[in-house]
Short mmCIF file of C-alpha atoms in Angstrom, two decimals:
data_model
loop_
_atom_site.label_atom_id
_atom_site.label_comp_id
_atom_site.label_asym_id
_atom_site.label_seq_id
_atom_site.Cartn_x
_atom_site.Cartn_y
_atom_site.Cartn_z
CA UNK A 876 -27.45 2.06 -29.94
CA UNK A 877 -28.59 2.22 -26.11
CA UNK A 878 -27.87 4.91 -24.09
CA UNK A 879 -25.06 4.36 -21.34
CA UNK A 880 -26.80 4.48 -17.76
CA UNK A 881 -26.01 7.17 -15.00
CA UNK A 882 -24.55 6.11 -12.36
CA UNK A 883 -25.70 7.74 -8.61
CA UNK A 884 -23.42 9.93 -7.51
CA UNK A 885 -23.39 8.38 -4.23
CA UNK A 886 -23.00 4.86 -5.26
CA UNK A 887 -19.89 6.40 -6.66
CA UNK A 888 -18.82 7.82 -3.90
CA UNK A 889 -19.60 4.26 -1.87
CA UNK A 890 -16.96 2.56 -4.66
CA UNK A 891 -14.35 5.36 -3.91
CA UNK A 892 -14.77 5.33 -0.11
CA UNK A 893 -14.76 1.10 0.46
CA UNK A 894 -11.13 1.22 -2.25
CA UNK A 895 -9.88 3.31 -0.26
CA UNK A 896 -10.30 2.02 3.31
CA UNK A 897 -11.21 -1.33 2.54
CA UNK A 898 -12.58 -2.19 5.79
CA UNK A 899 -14.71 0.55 6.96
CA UNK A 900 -16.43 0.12 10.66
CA UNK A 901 -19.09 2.31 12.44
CA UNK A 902 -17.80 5.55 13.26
CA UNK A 903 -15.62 6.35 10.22
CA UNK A 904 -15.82 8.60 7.53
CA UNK A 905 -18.28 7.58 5.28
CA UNK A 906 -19.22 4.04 7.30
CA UNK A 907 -23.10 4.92 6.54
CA UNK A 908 -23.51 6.39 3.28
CA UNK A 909 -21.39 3.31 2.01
CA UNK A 910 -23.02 0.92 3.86
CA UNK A 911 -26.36 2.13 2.54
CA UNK A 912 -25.28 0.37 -0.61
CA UNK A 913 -23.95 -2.77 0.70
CA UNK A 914 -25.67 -4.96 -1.41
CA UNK A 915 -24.83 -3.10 -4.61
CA UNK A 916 -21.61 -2.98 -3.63
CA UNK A 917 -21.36 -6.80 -3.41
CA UNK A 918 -23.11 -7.15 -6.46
CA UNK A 919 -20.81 -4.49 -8.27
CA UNK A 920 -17.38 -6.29 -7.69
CA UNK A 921 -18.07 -9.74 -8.10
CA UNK A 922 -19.36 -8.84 -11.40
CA UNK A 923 -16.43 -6.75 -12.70
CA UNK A 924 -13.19 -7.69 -10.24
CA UNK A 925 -14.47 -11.25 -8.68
CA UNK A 926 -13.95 -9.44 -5.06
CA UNK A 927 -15.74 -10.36 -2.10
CA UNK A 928 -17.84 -7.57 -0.30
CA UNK A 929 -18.12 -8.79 3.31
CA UNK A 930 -20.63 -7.00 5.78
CA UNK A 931 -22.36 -7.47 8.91
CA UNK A 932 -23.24 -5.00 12.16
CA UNK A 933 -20.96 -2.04 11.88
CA UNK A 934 -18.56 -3.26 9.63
CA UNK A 935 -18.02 -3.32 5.79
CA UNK A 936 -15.44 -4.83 3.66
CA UNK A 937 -13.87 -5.41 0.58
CA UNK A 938 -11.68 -7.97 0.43
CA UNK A 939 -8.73 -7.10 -1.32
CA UNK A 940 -5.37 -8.94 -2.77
CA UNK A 941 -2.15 -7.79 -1.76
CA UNK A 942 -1.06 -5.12 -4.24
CA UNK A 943 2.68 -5.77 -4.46
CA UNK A 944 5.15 -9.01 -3.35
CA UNK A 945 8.15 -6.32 -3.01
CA UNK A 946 6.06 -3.84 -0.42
CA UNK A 947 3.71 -0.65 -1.67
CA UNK A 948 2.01 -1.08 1.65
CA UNK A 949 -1.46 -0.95 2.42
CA UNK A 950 -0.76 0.22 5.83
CA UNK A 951 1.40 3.03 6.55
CA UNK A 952 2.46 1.83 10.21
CA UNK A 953 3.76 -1.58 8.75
CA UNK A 954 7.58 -0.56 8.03
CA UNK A 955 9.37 -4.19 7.94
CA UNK A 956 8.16 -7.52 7.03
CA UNK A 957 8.89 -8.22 11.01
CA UNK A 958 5.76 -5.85 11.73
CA UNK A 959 3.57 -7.25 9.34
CA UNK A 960 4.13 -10.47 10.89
CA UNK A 961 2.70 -9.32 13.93
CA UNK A 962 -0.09 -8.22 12.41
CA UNK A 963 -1.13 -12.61 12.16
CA UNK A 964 0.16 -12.73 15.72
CA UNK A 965 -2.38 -9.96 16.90
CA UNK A 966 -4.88 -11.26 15.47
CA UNK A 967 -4.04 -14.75 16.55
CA UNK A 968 -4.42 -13.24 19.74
CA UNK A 969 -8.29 -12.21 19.11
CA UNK A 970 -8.50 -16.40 18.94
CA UNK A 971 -6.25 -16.93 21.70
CA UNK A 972 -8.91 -14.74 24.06
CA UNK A 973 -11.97 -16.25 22.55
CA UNK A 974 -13.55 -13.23 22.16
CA UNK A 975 -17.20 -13.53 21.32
CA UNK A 976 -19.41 -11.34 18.92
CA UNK A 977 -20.30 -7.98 20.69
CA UNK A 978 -17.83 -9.20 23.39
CA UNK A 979 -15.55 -6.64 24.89
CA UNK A 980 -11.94 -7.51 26.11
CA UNK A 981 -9.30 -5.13 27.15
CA UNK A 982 -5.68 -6.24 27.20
CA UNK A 983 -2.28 -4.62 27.72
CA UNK A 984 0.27 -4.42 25.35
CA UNK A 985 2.34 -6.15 28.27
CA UNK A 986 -0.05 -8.76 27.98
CA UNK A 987 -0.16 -9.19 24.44
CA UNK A 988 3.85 -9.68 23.88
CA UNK A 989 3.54 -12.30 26.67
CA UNK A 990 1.16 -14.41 25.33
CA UNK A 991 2.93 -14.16 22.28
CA UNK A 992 6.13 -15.18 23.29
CA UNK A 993 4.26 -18.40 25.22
CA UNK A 994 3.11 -19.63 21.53
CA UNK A 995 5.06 -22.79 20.83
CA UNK A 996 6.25 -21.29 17.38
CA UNK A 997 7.32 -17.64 18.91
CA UNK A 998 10.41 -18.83 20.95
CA UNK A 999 12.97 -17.17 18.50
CA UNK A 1000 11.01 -13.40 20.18
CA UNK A 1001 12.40 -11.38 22.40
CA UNK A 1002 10.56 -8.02 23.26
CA UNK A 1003 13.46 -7.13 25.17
CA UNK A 1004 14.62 -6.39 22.16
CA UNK A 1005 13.20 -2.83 21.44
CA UNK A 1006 13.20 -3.46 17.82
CA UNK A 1007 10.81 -6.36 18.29
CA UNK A 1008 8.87 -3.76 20.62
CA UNK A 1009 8.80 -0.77 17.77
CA UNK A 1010 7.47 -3.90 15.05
CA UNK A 1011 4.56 -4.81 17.24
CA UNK A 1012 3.49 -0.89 18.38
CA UNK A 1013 3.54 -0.75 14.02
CA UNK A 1014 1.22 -3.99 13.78
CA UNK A 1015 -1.04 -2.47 16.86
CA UNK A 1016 -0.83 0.74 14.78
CA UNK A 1017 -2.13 -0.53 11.30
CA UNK A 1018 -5.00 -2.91 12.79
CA UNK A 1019 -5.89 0.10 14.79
CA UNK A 1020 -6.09 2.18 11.25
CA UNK A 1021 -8.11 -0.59 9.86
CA UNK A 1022 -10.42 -0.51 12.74
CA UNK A 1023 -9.94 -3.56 13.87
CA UNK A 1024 -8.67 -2.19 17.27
CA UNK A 1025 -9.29 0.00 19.56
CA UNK A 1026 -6.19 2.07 21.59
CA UNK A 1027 -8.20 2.86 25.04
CA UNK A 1028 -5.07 4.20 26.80
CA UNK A 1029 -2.26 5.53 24.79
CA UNK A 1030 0.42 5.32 27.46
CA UNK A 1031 2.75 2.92 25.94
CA UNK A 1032 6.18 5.13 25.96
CA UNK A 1033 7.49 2.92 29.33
CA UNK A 1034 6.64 -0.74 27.88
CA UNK A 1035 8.43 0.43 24.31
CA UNK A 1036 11.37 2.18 26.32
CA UNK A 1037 11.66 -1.73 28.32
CA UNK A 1038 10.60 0.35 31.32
CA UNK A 1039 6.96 -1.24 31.69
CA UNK A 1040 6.17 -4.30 33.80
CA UNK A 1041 4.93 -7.54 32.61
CA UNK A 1042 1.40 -7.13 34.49
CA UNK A 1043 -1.74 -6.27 33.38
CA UNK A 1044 -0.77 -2.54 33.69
CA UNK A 1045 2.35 -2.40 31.12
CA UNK A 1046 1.97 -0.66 28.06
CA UNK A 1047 -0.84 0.53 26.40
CA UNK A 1048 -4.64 -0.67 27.13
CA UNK A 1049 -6.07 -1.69 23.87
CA UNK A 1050 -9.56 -3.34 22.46
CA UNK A 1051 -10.22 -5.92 19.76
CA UNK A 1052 -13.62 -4.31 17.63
CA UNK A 1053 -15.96 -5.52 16.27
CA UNK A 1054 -13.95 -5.80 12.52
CA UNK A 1055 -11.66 -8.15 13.85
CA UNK A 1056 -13.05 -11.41 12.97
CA UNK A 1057 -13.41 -10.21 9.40
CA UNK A 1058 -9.50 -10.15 9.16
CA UNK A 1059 -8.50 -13.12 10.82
CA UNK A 1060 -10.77 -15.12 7.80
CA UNK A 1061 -10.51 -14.93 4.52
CA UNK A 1062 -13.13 -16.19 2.37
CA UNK A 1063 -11.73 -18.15 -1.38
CA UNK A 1064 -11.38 -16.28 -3.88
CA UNK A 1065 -13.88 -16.27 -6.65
CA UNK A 1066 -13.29 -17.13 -9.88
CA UNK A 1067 -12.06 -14.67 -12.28
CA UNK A 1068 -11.98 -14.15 -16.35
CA UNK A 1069 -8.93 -12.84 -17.67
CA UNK A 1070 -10.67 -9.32 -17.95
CA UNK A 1071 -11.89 -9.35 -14.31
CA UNK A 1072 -8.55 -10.27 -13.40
CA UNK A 1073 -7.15 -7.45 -14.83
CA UNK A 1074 -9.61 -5.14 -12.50
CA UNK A 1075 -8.44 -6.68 -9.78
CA UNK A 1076 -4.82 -5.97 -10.47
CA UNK A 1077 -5.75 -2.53 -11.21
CA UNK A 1078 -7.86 -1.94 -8.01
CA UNK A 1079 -5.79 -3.60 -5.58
CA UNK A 1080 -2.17 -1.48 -6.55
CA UNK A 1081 -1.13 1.85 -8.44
CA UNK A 1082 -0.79 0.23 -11.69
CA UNK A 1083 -1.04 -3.36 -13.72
CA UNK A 1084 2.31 -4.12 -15.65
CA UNK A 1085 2.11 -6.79 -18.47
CA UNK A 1086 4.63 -9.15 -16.34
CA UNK A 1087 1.94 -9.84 -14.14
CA UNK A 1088 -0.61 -11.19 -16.07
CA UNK A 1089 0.15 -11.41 -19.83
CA UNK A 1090 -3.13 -12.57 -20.38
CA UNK A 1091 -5.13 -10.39 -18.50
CA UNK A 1092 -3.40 -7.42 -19.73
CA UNK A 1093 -4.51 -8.10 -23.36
CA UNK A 1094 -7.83 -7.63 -22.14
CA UNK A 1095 -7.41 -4.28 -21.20
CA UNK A 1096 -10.08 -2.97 -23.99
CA UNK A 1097 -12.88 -5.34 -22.74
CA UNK A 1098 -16.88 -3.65 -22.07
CA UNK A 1099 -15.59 -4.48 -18.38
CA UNK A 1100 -12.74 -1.76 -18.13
CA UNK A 1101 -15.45 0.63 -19.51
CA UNK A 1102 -17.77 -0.30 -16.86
CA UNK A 1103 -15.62 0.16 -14.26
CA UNK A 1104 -14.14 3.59 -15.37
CA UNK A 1105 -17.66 4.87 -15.96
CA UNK A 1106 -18.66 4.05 -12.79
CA UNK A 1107 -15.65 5.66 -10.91
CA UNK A 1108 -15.27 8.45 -13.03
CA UNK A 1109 -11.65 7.25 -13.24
CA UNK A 1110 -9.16 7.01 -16.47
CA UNK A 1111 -7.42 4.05 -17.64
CA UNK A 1112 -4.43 5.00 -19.41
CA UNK A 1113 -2.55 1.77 -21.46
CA UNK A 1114 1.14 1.96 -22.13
CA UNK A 1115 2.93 -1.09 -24.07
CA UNK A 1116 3.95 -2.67 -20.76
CA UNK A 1117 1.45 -1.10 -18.05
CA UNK A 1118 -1.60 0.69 -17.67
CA UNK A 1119 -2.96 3.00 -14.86
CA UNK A 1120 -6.25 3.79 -13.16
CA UNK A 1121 -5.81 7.25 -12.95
CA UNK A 1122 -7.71 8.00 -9.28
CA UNK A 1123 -8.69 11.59 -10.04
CA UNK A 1124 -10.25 13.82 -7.47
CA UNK A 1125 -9.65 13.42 -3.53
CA UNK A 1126 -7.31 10.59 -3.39
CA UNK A 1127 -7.29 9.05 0.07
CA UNK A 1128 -6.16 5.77 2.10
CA UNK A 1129 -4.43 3.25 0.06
CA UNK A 1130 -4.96 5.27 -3.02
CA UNK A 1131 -3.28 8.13 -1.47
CA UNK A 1132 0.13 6.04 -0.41
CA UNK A 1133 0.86 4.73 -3.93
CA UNK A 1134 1.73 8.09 -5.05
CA UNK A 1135 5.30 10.56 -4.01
CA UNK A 1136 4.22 13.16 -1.23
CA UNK A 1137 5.84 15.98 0.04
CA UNK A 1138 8.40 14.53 1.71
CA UNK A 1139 12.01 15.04 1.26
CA UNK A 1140 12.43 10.76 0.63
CA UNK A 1141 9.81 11.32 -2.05
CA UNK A 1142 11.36 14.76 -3.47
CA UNK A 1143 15.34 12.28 -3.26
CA UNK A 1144 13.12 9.56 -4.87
CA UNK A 1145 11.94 11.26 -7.77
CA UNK A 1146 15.28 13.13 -8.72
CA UNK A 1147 17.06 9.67 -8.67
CA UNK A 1148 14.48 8.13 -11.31
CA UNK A 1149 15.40 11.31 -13.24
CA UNK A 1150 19.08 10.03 -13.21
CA UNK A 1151 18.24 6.69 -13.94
CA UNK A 1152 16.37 7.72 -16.99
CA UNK A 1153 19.23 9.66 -18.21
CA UNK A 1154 21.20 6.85 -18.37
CA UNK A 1155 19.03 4.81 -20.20
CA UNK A 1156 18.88 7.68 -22.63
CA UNK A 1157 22.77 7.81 -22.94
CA UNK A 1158 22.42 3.91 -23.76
CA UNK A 1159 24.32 3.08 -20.45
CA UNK A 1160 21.57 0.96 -19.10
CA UNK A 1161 19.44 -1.23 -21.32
CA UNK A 1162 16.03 -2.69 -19.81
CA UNK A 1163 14.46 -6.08 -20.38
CA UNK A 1164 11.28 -7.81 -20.82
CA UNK A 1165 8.25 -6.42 -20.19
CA UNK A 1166 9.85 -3.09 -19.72
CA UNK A 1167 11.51 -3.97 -16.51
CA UNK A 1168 15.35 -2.27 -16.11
CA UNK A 1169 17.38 -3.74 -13.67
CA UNK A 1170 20.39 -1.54 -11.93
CA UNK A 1171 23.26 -2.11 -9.61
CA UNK A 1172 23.46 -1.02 -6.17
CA UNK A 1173 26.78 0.16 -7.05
CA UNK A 1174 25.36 2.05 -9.73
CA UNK A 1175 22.70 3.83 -8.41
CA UNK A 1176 25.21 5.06 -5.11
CA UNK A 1177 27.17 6.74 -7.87
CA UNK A 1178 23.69 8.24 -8.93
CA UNK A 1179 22.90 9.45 -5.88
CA UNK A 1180 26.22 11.03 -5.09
CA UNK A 1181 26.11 13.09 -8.70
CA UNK A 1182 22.12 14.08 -7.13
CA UNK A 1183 22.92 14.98 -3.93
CA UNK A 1184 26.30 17.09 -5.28
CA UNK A 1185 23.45 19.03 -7.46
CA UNK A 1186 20.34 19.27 -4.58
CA UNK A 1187 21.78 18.94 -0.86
CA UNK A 1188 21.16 22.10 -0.07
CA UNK A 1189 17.11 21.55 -0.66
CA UNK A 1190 17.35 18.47 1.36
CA UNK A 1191 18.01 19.43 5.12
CA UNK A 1192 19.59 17.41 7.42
CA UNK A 1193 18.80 14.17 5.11
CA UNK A 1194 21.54 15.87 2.68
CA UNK A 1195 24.13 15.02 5.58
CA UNK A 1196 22.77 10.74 5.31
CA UNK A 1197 25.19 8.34 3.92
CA UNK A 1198 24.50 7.30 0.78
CA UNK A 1199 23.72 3.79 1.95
CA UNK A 1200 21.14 5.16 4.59
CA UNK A 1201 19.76 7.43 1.27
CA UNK A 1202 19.02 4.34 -1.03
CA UNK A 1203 17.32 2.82 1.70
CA UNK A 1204 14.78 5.27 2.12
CA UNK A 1205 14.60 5.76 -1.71
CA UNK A 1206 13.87 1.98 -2.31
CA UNK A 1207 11.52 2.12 0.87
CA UNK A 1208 9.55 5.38 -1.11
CA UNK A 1209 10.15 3.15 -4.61
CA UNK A 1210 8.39 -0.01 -2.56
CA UNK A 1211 5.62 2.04 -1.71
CA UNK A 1212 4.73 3.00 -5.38
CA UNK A 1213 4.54 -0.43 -6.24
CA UNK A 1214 7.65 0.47 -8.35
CA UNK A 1215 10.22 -2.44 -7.00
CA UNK A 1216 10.03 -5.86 -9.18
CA UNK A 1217 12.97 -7.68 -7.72
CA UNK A 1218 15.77 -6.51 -5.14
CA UNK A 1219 18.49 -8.33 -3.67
CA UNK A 1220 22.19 -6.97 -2.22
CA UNK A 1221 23.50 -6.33 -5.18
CA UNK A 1222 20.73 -4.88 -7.42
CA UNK A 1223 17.08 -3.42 -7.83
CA UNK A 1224 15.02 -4.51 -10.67
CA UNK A 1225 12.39 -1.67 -11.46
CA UNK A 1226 8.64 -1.53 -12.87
CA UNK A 1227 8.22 0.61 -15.91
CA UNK A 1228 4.78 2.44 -13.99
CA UNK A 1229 7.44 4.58 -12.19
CA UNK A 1230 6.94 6.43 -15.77
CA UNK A 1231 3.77 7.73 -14.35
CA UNK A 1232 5.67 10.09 -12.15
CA UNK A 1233 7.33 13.06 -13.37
CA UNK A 1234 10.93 12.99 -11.62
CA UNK A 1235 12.20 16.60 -11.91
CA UNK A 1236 12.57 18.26 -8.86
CA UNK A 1237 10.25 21.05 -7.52
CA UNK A 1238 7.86 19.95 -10.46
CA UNK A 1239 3.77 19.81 -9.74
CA UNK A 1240 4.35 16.49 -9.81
CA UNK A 1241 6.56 16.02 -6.92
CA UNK A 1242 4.83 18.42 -4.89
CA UNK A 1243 1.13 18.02 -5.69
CA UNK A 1244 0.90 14.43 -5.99
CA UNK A 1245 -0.36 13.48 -3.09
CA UNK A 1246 -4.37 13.83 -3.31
CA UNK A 1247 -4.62 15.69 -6.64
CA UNK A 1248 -4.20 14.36 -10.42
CA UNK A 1249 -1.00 12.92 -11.53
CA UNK A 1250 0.99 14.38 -14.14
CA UNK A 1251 1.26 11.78 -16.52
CA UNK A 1252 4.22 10.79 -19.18
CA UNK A 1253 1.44 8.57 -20.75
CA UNK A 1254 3.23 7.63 -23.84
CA UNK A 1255 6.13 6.85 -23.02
CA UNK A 1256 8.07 4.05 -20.65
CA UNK A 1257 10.21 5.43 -17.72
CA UNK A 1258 13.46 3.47 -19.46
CA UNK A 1259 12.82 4.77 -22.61
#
C-alpha cells in the first residue's frame, strides 16, 4: 500500500488564499506567496475541479462558477440584481475606453454613468434616480474588492446625493487595474467527470445538495474528494441530500460570507430556521424531493411574529421593523448561505444545507461562525 504524499504547507495555503479571493492582484494579502505556485495551482484544479487558473503580470485567478442562481453572493457590495448588472456595464466601460495593457485611465464616476446612459441598450437608466446611483457605487464597490479597480479619490457623497455635475469632476475619481481584462473574458469551461463536477459545486458555494447534480453527487466517495480534502486539510461531511466542505481554520472572502455572522439579521435568521424546524417536527410542514421544504410567506410572518414576541428585546431597534421589512432581511441573510432554492411572492422554497447551522439563539454557532469551525448537525436534515 503506498504511502499518501505530504502536501507543502504553503501550497496549501496558495489553495486556501486563491478560493477565497479568487482574483488576487499585486499588492494583496498573499498575491506572492500564491503566485509562487501558479503553475501548480493550474495544474491542481484542472485535475480535480476542471477550473481554469488564469495568470499573467500582477494578477492571479481562478475562475470560478457562480455559486447560487437565488443569490449567496460572492461580493458583499452587490445587494440587488440591479447592481450586479452594473458590474457588465463597468466593465463594458474598460472596452468602451480602450484601455491598453499597463495603460492608465482615470475617469469620474460622473463620467462613467454618462457613457452608460449613451449605450444604445441603457435608455430605460436614469441616475437621477438615486437608487440607480446607490446600485452602481455597489458595482464600483465589488470590482474595487476584486481588484479590478482602483478608487483614487473617494469623494463621491455629492454625485450619489444628485448634487455632483456631469463633468469630468463629479463623483469619485476611479482607475481600471491591471485585473480588469481578466473579468471582462471568460475562457470555456473545461470538461468535467461527474466527480470533478462535484468539486466544483463544492468549491464554488457553501454546500452541494443532491438537486443539483444527481449524478455528481453519487460520486461523492471518489479518490478525487480524498485528494482534494487532503490537500486543504478540509472535511467533507455527506448527508442523504447534501454534503459540506467544512472550511476549518481562518475562513476568509467568499468562504467567510456563506456562513451567519454576528449580526442581528443573522442572529433573526437563525432563530426563524429554529421555528421552521419545529414545525416540521409537529408534522405541520412536510418537505419534498431532495430534501427541499417549501413555506408560505404567510406562514413564515406568523413565525416571525411568535420569534420576535419571544427575542425583541435582544434585537435593538430592528425589533421595532415590520414584519415584512424582517423577512426581507432574513431571506437576504438565507440568500447569502446559499440556503434559498426557489422564491416567488407567495413562498420560499429552502435547501436542506441550512441544517449545517445550529439555529438557537446566543448558541456558538450563531455567534462564532463567522471565521471559526461550524457547529455541525451532521446527521441529520434541517426538515427533519
Amino acid at each position: 500500500m503506498s504511502e499518501v504524499q505530504s502536501v507543502p504547507a504553503a501550497f496549501t495555503a496558495a489553495v486556501r488564499t486563491l478560493l477565497d479571493t479568487p482574483l488576487l492582484t499585486e499588492g494583496m494579502e498573499g498575491f506572492r506567496e500564491t503566485y509562487a505556485w501558479r503553475l501548480e495551482l493550474r495544474v491542481f484544479f484542472a485535475r480535480v475541479a476542471a477550473l481554469t487558473v488564469q495568470s499573467g503580470p500582477g494578477v492571479l485567478r481562478l475562475v470560478l462558477s457562480p455559486p447560487f442562481p437565488e443569490g449567496g453572493r460572492a461580493w458583499a457590495d452587490v445587494r440587488s440584481p440591479q447592481a450586479a448588472g452594473f458590474v457588465a456595464w463597468v466593465l463594458w466601460y474598460h472596452e468602451f475606453l480602450g484601455v491598453q495593457a499597463g495603460e492608465v485611465r482615470q475617469f469620474s464616476l460622473a463620467e462613467l454613468a454618462s457613457a452608460i446612459s449613451s449605450h444604445p441598450q441603457a435608455q430605460d437608466l436614469d441616475f437621477s434616480v438615486r437608487s440607480q446611483r446607490l446600485a452602481l457605487l455597489q458595482a464600483v464597490r465589488a470590482l474595487r474588492e476584486l481588484g479590478a479597480l482602483a478608487i483614487v479619490d473617494e469623494s463621491s457623497q455629492e454625485w450619489e446625493n444628485g448634487e455632483g455635475e456631469a463633468g469630468s469632476s463629479g463623483g469619485a475619481l476611479l482607475e481600471f487595474t491591471a485585473a480588469a481584462p481578466y473579468l471582462i473574458s471568460r475562457p470555456s469551461e473545461l470538461p468535467a467527470s461527474a466527480a470533478q463536477r462535484a468539486i466544483r459545486i463544492l468549491l464554488c458555494g457553501p454546500s452541494m445538495t443532491r438537486a443539483q447534480d444527481p449524478e455528481a453527487f453519487e460520486q461523492l466517495s471518489a479518490p478525487l474528494l480524498e485528494d482534494l480534502q487532503h490537500t486543504l486539510g478540509w472535511r467533507l461531511s455527506v448527508n442523504s441530500e447534501y454534503a459540506t466542505l467544512h472550511r476549518e481554520g481562518l475562513v476568509r472572502g467568499m468562504g467567510s460570507r456563506w456562513m451567519p455572522g454576528r449580526s442581528a439579521a443573522s442572529s433573526v435568521a437563525l432563530l426563524l430556521l429554529s421555528a421552521v424546524r419545529e414545525e416540521v417536527r409537529r408534522q405541520r410542514l412536510t418537505p419534498e424531493d431532495y430534501g427541499r421544504l417549501t413555506v408560505t410567506k404567510m406562514r413564515l410572518y406568523g413565525l416571525l411574529d411568535q420569534v420576535r414576541a419571544t427575542h425583541r428585546a435582544r434585537w435593538g431597534t430592528m425589533g421595532k421593523e415590520s414584519t415584512e421589512k424582517l423577512l426581507e432581511l432574513v431571506l437576504a441573510e438565507w440568500r447569502l448561505w446559499g440556503g434559498v432554492a426557489v422564491s416567488d411572492r407567495a413562498s420560499v422554497t429552502l435547501e436542506p444545507h441550512l441544517a449545517r447551522f445550529d439555529p438557537t439563539y446566543g448558541t456558538e454557532a450563531a455567534v462564532e461562525a463567522r471565521g471559526q469551525s461550524e457547529k455541525q448537525q451532521a446527521a441529520t436534515s434541517l426538515f427533519d
